[in-house]
Short mmCIF file of C-alpha atoms in Angstrom, two decimals:
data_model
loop_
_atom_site.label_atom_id
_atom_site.label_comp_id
_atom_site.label_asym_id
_atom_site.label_seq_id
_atom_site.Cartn_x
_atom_site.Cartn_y
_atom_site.Cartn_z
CA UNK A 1 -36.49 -17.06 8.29
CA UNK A 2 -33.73 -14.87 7.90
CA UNK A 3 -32.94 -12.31 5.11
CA UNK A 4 -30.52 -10.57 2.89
CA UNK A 5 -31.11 -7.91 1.40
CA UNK A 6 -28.68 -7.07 -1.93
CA UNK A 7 -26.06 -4.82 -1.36
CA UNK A 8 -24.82 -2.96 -4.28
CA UNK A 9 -21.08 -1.95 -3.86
CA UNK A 10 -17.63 -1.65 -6.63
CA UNK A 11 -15.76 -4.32 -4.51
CA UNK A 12 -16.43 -7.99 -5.12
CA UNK A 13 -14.49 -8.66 -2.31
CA UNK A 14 -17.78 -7.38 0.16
CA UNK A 15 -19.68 -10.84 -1.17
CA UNK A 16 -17.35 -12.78 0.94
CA UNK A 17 -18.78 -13.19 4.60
CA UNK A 18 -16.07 -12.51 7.94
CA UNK A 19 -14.65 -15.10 9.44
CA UNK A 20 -16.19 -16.11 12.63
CA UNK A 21 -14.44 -14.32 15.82
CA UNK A 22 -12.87 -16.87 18.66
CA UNK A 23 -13.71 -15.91 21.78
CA UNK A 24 -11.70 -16.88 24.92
CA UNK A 25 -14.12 -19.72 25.53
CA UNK A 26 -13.17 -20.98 22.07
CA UNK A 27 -9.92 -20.54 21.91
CA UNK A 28 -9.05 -22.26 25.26
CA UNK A 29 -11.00 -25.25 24.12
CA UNK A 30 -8.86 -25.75 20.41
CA UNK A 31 -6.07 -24.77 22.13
CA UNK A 32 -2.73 -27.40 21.01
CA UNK A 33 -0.95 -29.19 23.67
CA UNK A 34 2.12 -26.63 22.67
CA UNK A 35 -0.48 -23.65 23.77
CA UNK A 36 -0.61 -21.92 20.22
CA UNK A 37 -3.62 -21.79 18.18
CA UNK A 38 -3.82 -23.46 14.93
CA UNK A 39 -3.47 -21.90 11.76
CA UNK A 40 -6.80 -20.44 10.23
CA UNK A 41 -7.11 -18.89 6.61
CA UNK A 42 -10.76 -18.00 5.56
CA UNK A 43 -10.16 -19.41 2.23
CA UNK A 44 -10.32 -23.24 2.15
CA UNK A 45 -6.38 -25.24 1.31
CA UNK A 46 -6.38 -27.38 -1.41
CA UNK A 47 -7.13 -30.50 0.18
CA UNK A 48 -10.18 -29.52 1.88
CA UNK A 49 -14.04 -29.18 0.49
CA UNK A 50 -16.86 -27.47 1.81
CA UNK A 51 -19.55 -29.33 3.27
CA UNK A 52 -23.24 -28.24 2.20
CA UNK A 53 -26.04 -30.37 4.18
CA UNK A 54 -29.51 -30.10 3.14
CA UNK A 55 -32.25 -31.12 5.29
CA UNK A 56 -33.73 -35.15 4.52
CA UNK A 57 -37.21 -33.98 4.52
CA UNK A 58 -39.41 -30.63 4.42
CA UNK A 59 -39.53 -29.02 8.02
CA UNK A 60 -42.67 -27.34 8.60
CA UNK A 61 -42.62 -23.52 8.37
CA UNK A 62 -42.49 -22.73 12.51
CA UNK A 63 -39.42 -25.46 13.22
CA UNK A 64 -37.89 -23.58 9.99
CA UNK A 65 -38.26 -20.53 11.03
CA UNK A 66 -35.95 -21.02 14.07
CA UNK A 67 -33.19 -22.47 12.54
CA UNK A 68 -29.69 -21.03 10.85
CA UNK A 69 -31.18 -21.18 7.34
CA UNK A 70 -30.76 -18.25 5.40
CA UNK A 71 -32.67 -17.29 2.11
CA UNK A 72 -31.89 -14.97 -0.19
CA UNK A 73 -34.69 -12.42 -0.08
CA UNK A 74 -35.37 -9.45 -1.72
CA UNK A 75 -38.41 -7.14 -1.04
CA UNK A 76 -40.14 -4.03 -2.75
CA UNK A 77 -43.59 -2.84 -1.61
CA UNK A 78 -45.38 -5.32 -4.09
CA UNK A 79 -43.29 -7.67 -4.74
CA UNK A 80 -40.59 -10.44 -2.99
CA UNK A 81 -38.30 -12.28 -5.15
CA UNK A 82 -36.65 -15.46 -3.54
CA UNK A 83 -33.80 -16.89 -4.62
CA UNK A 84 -33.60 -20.30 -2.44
CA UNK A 85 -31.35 -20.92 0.50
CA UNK A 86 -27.72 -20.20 0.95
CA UNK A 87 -25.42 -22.76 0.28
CA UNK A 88 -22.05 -21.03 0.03
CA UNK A 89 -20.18 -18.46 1.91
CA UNK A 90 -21.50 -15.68 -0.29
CA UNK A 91 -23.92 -12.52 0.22
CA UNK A 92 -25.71 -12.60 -3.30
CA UNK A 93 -26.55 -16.05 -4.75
CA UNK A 94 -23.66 -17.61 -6.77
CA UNK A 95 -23.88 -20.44 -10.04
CA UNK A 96 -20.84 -22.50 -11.66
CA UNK A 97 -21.06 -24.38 -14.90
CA UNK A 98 -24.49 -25.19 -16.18
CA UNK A 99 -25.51 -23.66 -13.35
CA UNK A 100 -29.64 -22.95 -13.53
CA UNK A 101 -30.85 -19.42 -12.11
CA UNK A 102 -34.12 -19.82 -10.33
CA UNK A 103 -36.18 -18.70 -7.90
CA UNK A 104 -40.03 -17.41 -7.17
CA UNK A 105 -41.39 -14.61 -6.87
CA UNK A 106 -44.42 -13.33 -4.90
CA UNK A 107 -46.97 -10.14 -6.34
CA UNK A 108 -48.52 -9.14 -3.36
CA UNK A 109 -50.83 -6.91 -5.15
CA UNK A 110 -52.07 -6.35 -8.67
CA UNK A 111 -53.51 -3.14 -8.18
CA UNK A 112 -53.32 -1.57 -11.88
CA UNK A 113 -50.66 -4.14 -12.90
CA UNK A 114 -50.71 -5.47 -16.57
CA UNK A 115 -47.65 -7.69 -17.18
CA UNK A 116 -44.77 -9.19 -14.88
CA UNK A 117 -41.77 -10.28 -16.36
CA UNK A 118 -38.13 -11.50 -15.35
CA UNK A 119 -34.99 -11.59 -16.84
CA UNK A 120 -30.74 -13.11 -16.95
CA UNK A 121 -29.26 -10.07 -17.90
CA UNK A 122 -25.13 -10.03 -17.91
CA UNK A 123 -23.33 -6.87 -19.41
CA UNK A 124 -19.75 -6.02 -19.95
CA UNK A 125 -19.08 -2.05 -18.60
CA UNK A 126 -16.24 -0.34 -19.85
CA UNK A 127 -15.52 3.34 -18.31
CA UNK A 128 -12.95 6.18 -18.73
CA UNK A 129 -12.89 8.50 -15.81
CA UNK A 130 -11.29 12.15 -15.41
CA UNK A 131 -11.94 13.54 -12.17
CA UNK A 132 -14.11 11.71 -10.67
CA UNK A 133 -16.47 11.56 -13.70
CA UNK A 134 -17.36 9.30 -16.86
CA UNK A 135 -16.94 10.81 -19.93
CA UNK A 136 -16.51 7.21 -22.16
CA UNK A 137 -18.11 4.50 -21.60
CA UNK A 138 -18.76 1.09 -23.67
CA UNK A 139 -21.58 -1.77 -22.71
CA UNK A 140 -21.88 -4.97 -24.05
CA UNK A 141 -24.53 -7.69 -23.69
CA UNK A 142 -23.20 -11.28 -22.54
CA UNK A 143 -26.59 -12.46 -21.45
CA UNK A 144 -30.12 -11.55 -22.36
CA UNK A 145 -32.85 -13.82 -21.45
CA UNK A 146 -36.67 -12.85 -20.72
CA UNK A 147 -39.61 -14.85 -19.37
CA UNK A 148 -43.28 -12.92 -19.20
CA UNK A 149 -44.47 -14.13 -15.86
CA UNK A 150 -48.05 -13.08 -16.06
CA UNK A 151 -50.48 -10.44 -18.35
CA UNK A 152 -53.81 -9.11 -17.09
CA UNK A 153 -56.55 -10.89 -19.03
CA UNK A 154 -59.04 -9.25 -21.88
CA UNK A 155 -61.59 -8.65 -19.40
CA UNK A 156 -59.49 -6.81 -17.18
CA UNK A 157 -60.65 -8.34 -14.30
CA UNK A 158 -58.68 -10.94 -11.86
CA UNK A 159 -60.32 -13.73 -10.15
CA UNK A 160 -59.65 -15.32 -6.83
CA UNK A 161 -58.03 -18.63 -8.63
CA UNK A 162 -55.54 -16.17 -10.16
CA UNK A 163 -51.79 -17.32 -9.16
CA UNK A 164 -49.94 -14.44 -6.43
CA UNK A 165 -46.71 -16.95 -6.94
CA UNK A 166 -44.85 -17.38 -9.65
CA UNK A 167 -41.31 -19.87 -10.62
CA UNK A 168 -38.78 -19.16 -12.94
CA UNK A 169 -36.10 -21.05 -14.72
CA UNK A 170 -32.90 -19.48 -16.61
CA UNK A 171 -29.88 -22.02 -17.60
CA UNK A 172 -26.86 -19.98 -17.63
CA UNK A 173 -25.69 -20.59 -21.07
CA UNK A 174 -21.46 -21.20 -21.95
CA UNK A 175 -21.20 -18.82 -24.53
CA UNK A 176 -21.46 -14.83 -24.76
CA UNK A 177 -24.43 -13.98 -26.50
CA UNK A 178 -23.47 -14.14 -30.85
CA UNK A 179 -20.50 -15.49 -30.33
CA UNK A 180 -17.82 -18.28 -29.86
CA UNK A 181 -15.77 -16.84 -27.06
CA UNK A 182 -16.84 -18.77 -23.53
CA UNK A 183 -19.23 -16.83 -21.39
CA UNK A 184 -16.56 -14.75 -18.55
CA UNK A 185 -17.12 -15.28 -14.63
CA UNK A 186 -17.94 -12.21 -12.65
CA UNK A 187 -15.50 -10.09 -12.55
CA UNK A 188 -14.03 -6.06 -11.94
CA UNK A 189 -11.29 -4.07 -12.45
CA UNK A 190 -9.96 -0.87 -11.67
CA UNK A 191 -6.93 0.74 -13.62
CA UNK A 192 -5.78 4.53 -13.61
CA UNK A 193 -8.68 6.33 -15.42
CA UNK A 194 -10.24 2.92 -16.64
CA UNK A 195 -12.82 0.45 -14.97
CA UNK A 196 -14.43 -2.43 -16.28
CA UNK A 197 -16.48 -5.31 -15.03
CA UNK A 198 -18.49 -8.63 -16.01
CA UNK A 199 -21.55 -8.42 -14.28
CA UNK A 200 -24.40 -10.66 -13.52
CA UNK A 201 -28.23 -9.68 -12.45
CA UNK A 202 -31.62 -10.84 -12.03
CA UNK A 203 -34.20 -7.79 -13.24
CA UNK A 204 -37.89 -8.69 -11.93
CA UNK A 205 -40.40 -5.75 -13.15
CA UNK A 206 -43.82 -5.47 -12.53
CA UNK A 207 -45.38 -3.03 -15.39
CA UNK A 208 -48.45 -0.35 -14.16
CA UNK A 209 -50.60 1.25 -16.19
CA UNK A 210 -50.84 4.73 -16.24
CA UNK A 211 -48.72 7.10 -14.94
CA UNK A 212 -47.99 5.11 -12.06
CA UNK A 213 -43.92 3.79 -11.94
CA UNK A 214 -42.73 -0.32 -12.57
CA UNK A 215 -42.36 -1.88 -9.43
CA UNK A 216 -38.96 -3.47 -9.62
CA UNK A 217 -36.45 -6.00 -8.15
CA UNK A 218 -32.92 -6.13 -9.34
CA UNK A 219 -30.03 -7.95 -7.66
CA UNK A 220 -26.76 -8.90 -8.89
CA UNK A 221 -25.58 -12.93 -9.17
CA UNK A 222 -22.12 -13.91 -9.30
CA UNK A 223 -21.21 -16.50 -12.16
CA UNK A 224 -18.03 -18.08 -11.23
CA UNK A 225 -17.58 -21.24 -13.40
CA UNK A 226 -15.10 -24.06 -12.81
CA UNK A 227 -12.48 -24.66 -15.70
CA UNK A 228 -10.33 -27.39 -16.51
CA UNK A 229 -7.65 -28.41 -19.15
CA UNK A 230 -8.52 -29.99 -22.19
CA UNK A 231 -7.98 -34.32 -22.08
CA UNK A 232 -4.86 -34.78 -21.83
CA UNK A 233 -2.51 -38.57 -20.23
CA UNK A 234 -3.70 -38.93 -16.27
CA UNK A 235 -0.90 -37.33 -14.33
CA UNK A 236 0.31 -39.10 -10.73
CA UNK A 237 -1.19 -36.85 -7.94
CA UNK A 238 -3.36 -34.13 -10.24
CA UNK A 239 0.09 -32.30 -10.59
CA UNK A 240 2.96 -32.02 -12.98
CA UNK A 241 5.59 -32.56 -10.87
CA UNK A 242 6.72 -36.01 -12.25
CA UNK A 243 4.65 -36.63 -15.40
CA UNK A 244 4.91 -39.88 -17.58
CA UNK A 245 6.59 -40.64 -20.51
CA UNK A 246 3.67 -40.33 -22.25
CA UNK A 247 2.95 -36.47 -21.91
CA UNK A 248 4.45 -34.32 -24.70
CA UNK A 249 6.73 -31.52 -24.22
CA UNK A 250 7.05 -28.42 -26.35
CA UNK A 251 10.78 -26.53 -26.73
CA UNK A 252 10.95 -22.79 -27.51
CA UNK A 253 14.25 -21.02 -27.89
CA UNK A 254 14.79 -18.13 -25.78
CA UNK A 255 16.01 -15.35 -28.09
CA UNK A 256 18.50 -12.55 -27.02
CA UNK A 257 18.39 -9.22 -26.70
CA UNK A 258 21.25 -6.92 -27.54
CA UNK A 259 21.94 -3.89 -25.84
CA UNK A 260 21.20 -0.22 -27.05
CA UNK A 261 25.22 1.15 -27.32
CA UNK A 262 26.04 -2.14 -29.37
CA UNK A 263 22.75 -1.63 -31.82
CA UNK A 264 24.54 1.88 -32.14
CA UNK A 265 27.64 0.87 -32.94
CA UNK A 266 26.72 -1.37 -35.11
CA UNK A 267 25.34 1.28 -36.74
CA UNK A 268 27.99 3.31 -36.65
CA UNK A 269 30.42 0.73 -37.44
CA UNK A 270 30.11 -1.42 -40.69
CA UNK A 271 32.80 -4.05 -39.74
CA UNK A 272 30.74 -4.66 -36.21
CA UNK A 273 30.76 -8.39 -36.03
CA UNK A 274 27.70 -9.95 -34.26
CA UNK A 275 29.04 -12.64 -31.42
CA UNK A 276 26.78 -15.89 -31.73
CA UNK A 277 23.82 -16.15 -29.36
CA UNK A 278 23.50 -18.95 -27.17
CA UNK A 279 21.23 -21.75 -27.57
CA UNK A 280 18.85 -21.71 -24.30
CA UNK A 281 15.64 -23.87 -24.84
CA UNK A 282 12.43 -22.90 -22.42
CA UNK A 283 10.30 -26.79 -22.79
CA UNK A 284 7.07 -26.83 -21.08
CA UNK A 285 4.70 -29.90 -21.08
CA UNK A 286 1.46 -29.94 -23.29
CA UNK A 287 -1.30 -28.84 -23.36
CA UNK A 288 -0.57 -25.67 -22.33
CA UNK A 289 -3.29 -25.09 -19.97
CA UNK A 290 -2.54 -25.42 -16.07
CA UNK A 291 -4.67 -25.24 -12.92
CA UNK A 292 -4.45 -23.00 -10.31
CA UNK A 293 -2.06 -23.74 -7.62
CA UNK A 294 -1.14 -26.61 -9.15
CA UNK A 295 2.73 -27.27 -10.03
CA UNK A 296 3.41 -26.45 -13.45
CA UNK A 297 7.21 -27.82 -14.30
CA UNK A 298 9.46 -26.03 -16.42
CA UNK A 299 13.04 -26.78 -17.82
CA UNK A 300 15.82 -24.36 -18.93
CA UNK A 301 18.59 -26.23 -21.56
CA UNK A 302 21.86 -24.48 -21.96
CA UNK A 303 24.78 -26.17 -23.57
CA UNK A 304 27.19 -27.60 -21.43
CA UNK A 305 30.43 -24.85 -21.52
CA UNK A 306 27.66 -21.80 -21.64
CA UNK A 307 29.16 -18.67 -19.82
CA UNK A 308 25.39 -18.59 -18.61
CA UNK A 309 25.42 -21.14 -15.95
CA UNK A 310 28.42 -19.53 -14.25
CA UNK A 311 26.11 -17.10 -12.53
CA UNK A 312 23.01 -18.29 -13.48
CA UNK A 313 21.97 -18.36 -9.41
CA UNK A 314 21.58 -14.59 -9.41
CA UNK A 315 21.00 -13.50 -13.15
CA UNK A 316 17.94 -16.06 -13.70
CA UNK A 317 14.28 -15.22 -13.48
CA UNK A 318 11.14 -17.16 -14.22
CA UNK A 319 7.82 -15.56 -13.34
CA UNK A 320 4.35 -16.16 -13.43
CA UNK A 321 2.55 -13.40 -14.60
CA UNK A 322 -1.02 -12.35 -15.09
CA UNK A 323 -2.45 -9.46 -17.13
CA UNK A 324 -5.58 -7.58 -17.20
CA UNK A 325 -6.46 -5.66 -20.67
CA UNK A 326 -9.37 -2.98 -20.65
CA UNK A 327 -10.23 -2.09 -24.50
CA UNK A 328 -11.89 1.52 -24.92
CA UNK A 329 -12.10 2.84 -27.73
CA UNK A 330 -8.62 3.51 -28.82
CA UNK A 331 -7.11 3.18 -25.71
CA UNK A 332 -5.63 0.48 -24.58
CA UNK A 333 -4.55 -0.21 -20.35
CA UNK A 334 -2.55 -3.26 -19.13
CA UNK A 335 -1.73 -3.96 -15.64
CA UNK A 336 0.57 -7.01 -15.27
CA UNK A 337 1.21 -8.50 -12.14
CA UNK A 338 3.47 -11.69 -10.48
CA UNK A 339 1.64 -14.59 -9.59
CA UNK A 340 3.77 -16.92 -8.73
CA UNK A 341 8.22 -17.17 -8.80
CA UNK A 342 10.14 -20.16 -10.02
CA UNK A 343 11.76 -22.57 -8.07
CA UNK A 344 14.75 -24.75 -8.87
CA UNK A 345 15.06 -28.01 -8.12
CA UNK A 346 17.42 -30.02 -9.96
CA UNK A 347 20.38 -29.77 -12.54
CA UNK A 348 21.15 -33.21 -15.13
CA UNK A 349 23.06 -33.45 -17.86
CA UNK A 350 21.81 -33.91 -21.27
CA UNK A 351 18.90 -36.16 -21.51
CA UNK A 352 17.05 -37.82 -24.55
CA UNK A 353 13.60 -36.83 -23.54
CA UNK A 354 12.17 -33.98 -24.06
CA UNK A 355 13.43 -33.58 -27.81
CA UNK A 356 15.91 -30.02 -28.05
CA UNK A 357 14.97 -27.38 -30.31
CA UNK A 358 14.23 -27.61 -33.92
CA UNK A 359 17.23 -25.31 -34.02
CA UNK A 360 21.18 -27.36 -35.44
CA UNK A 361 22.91 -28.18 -32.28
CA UNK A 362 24.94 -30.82 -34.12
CA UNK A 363 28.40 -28.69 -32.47
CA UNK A 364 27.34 -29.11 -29.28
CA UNK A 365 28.15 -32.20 -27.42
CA UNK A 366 26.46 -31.99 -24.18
CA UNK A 367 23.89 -29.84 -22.11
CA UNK A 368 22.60 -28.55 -19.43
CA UNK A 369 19.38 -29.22 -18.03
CA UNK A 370 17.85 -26.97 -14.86
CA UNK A 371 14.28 -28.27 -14.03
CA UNK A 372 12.12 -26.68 -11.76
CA UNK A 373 8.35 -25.62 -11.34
CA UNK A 374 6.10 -23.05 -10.46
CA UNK A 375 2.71 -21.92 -9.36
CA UNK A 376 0.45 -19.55 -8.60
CA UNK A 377 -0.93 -18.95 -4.69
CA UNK A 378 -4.57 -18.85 -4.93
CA UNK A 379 -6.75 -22.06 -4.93
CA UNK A 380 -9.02 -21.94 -8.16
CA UNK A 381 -8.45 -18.12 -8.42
CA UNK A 382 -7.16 -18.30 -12.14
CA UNK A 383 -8.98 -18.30 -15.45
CA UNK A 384 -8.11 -16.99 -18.82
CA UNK A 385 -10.96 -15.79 -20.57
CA UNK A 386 -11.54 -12.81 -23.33
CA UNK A 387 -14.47 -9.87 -24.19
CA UNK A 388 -13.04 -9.39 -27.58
CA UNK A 389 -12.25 -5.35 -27.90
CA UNK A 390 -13.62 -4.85 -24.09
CA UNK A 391 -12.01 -6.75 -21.40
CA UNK A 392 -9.28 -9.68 -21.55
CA UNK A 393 -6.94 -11.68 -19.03
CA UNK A 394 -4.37 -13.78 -19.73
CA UNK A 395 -1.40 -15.48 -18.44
CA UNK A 396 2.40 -16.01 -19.63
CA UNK A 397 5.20 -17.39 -18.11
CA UNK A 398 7.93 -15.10 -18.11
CA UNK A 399 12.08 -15.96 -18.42
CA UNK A 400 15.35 -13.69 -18.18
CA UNK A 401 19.01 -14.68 -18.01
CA UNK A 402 20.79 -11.64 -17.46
CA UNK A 403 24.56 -11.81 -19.11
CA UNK A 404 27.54 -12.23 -16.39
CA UNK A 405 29.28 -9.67 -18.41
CA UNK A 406 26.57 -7.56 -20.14
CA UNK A 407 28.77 -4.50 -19.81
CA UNK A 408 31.15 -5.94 -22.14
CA UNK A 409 28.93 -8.25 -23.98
CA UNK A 410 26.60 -7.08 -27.22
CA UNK A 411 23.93 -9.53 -25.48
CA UNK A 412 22.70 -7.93 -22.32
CA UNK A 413 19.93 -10.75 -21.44
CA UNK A 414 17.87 -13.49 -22.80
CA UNK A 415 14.39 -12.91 -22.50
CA UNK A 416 11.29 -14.82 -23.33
CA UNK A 417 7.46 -13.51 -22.77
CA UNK A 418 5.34 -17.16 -23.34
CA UNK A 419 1.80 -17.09 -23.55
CA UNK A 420 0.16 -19.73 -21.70
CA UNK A 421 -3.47 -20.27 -20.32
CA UNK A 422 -5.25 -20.85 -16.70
CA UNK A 423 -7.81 -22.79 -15.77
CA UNK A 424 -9.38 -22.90 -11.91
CA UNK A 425 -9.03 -26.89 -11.26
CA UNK A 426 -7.43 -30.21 -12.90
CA UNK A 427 -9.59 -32.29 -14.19
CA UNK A 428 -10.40 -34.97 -11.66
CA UNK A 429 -12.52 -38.21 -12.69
CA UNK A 430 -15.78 -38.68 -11.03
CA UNK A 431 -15.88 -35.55 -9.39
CA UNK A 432 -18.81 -34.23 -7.21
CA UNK A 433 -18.63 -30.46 -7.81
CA UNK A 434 -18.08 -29.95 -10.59
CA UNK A 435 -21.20 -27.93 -11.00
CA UNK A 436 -20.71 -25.29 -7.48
CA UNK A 437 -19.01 -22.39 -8.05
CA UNK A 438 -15.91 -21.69 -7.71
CA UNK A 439 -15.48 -19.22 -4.72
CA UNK A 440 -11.56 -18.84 -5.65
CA UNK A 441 -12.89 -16.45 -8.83
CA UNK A 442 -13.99 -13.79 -6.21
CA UNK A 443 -11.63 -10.86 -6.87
CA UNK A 444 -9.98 -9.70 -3.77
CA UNK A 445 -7.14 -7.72 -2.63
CA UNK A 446 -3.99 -9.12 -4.20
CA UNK A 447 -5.94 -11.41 -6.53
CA UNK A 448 -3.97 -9.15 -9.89
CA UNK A 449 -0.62 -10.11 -8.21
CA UNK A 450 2.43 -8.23 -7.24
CA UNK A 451 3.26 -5.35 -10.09
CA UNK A 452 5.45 -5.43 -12.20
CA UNK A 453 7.90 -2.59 -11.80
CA UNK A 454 10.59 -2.16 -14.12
CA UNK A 455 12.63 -0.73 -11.21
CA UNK A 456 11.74 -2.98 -8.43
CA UNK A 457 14.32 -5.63 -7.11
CA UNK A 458 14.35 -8.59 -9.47
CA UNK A 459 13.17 -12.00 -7.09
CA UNK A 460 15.89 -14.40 -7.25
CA UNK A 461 15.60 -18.37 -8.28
CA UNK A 462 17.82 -20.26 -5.43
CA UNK A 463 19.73 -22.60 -7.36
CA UNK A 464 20.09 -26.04 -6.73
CA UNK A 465 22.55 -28.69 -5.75
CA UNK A 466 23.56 -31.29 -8.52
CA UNK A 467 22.23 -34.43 -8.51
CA UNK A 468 24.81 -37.12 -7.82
#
């Protein structure tokens, strides 16, 4: 029987096994009729699952030991903890929602030992680093759950009956420990002078009297839960692209933002007279909560004669963007980063549904409508959750309209910052795994996005042709 031994390391993205090599044998034999090789990723597309198969019936131990399965085992001089087979691509054992955490563990000798105990421990680290070294650091306890195995007896003496194996049980629970905020998924960060993770482990210590040390086991788990929107009308295709009547839309006004020489002028000048905004609606479908790499459609309402839409090709944006908050102390780090870019996909005149803004457009007699959608790239790799005053991500969906003529215009752009939420799948009826975890969660490289850099090249939206 094969084993793994735990590896501690910073990067979560070492608990993803390589993808198997192809030999020349191999490749000649999946070889297309074209002569190029198919397309491999090591991260499974949307519509594809991962098969688990489980033996029918017990093998005995000798046919067992010769096959592929692998358990997670880890050893000390006394002890062996086993945490069952592996049944994902992962190098430390991994749990979704409700997921139970349990295993056995063998003591192969009691020699002076007077209690064994296990626990679920999950913590929230928060660090500040200068040169190389702590000198702040904050912990906080998500998870604390402890089971007493075994205690000598009275007498002090052990018998032969006396158990050498021993189970435990511990269901992962939803919620951080003492409050109402939803237990994180395994997680870590690392921002200039700041790192932070949420962190999962499985502490097995075997207490010796004396001056003799604890023997002790600890490995780390990974806790990557599945998440889905609230209830919400069934929607053709587990996508918004095209959803029914029935789905309700919510309009926000995109406000403008005037430009630092008029604000001084104005100043300057008490006769400055403030030229109208326009009135550009953002209207997103509710609720608010959208699944990874899933569609999520957006439309942009300008009024029909708006000096917007004559260059609205090159001075529109719409991005998808996550952010990471570490909380120490007084400090305060934010790394934002683009998930996903809009995409335009059709233009329509003024339509009756969804309502406009709460705002009077009684003046205006037609509009504009640009729909389009975005999404992020990564299968089940988004989640909003929040450690209040430690560690935090969330998502917002992020518009600017530059002006056409913002060197002669107070307004130089429109722009709207909308908080929205993540989840990692839709919710699909009848579903089979729910409960596995969701491998998507593992942080890897580019999993924070592309930065956001004031001075970078703005991505542009490539506008569409008019529907006829």
């Amino acid at each position: 029987m094969a084993t793994l031994v735990a590896e501690a390391e910073h990067s979560t993205s070492s608990f993803l096994d390589p993808p198997p090599a192809f030999t020349a044998t191999t490749a000649a034999s999946i070889t297309s009729d074209d002569g190029e090789l198919p397309n491999y990723s090591r991260y499974a597309a949307a519509d594809e699952r991962i098969l688990v198969c489980e033996p029918l019936a017990t093998r005995p131990t000798d046919v067992l030991a010769n096959t592929n399965v692998i358990q997670y085992l880890f050893h000390s001089e006394r002890l062996e903890l086993d945490m069952g087979p592996k049944r994902f691509p992962v190098k430390i054992p991994a749990y979704g929602t409700g997921g139970v955490v349990e295993g056995r563990i063998r003591v192969k000798d009691f020699k002076a030992a007077t209690k064994l105990t296990v626990k679920l421990e999950g913590t929230c680290n928060v660090n500040m680093m200068e040169r190389g070294m702590a000198i702040y650091s904050l912990t906080k306890t998500l998870v604390s759950q402890t089971e007493v195995l075994w205690t000598r007896p009275d007498s002090g003496t052990l018998s032969s009956d006396d158990p050498s194996d021993f189970t435990f049980s511990f269901p992962i629970p939803t919620h951080i420990k003492g409050s109402n905020s939803p237990l994180p998924h395994s997680y870590a960060t690392l921002h200039p002078g700041l790192t932070a993770n949420a962190v999962y482990f499985v502490s097995v210590d075997l207490y010796r009297k004396g001056l003799r040390r604890h023997e002790r086991i600890k490995t780390m788990i990974l806790y990557l839960p599945r998440s889905t929107p609230p209830e919400a009308p069934l929607r053709p295709h587990s996508s918004y692209t095209e959803p029914p009547d029935s789905v309700e839309w919510e309009t926000t006004p995109i406000p403008p933002k005037y430009s630092m020489a008029h604000i001084k002028d104005k100043r300057s000048s008490a006769n400055s007279e403030l030229v109208p905004p326009e009135l550009v609606n953002l209207v997103l479908p509710l609720p608010k909560v959208y699944a990874s790499a899933a569609p999520i459609p957006f439309q942009l309402s300008f009024a029909s004669d708006s000096r917007l839409l004559s260059q609205i090709a090159s001075n529109l944006t719409v991005h998808l963007v996550k952010a990471t908050i570490i909380r120490a102390g007084g400090f305060i780090s934010i790394r934002e980063g683009i998930i996903g870019v809009g995409e335009l996909w059709r233009v329509e005149d003024e339509v009756s549904s969804p309502p406009h803004s709460p705002i009077d457009s009684s003046s205006i007699s037609s509009r504009k409508i640009y729909r389009g959608t975005i999404k992020s790239t990564r299968e089940g790799g988004e989640s909003s959750w929040n450690i209040p005053e430690f560690l935090e991500i969330k998502y917002s969906l992020r518009v600017r309209i530059r002006c056409p003529d913002e060197k002669t215009s107070p307004i130089s752009e429109y722009y709207l910052d909308h908080r929205i939420d993540m989840c990692t799948h839709n919710r699909i009826p009848d579903a089979t795994d729910v409960n596995d975890p969701v491998i998507g969660l593992i942080a890897v490289a580019g999993s924070a996005g592309t930065p956001v850099i004031s001075a970078a090249p703005q991505q542009r939206i490539p506008l569409p042709l008019p529907l006829r």
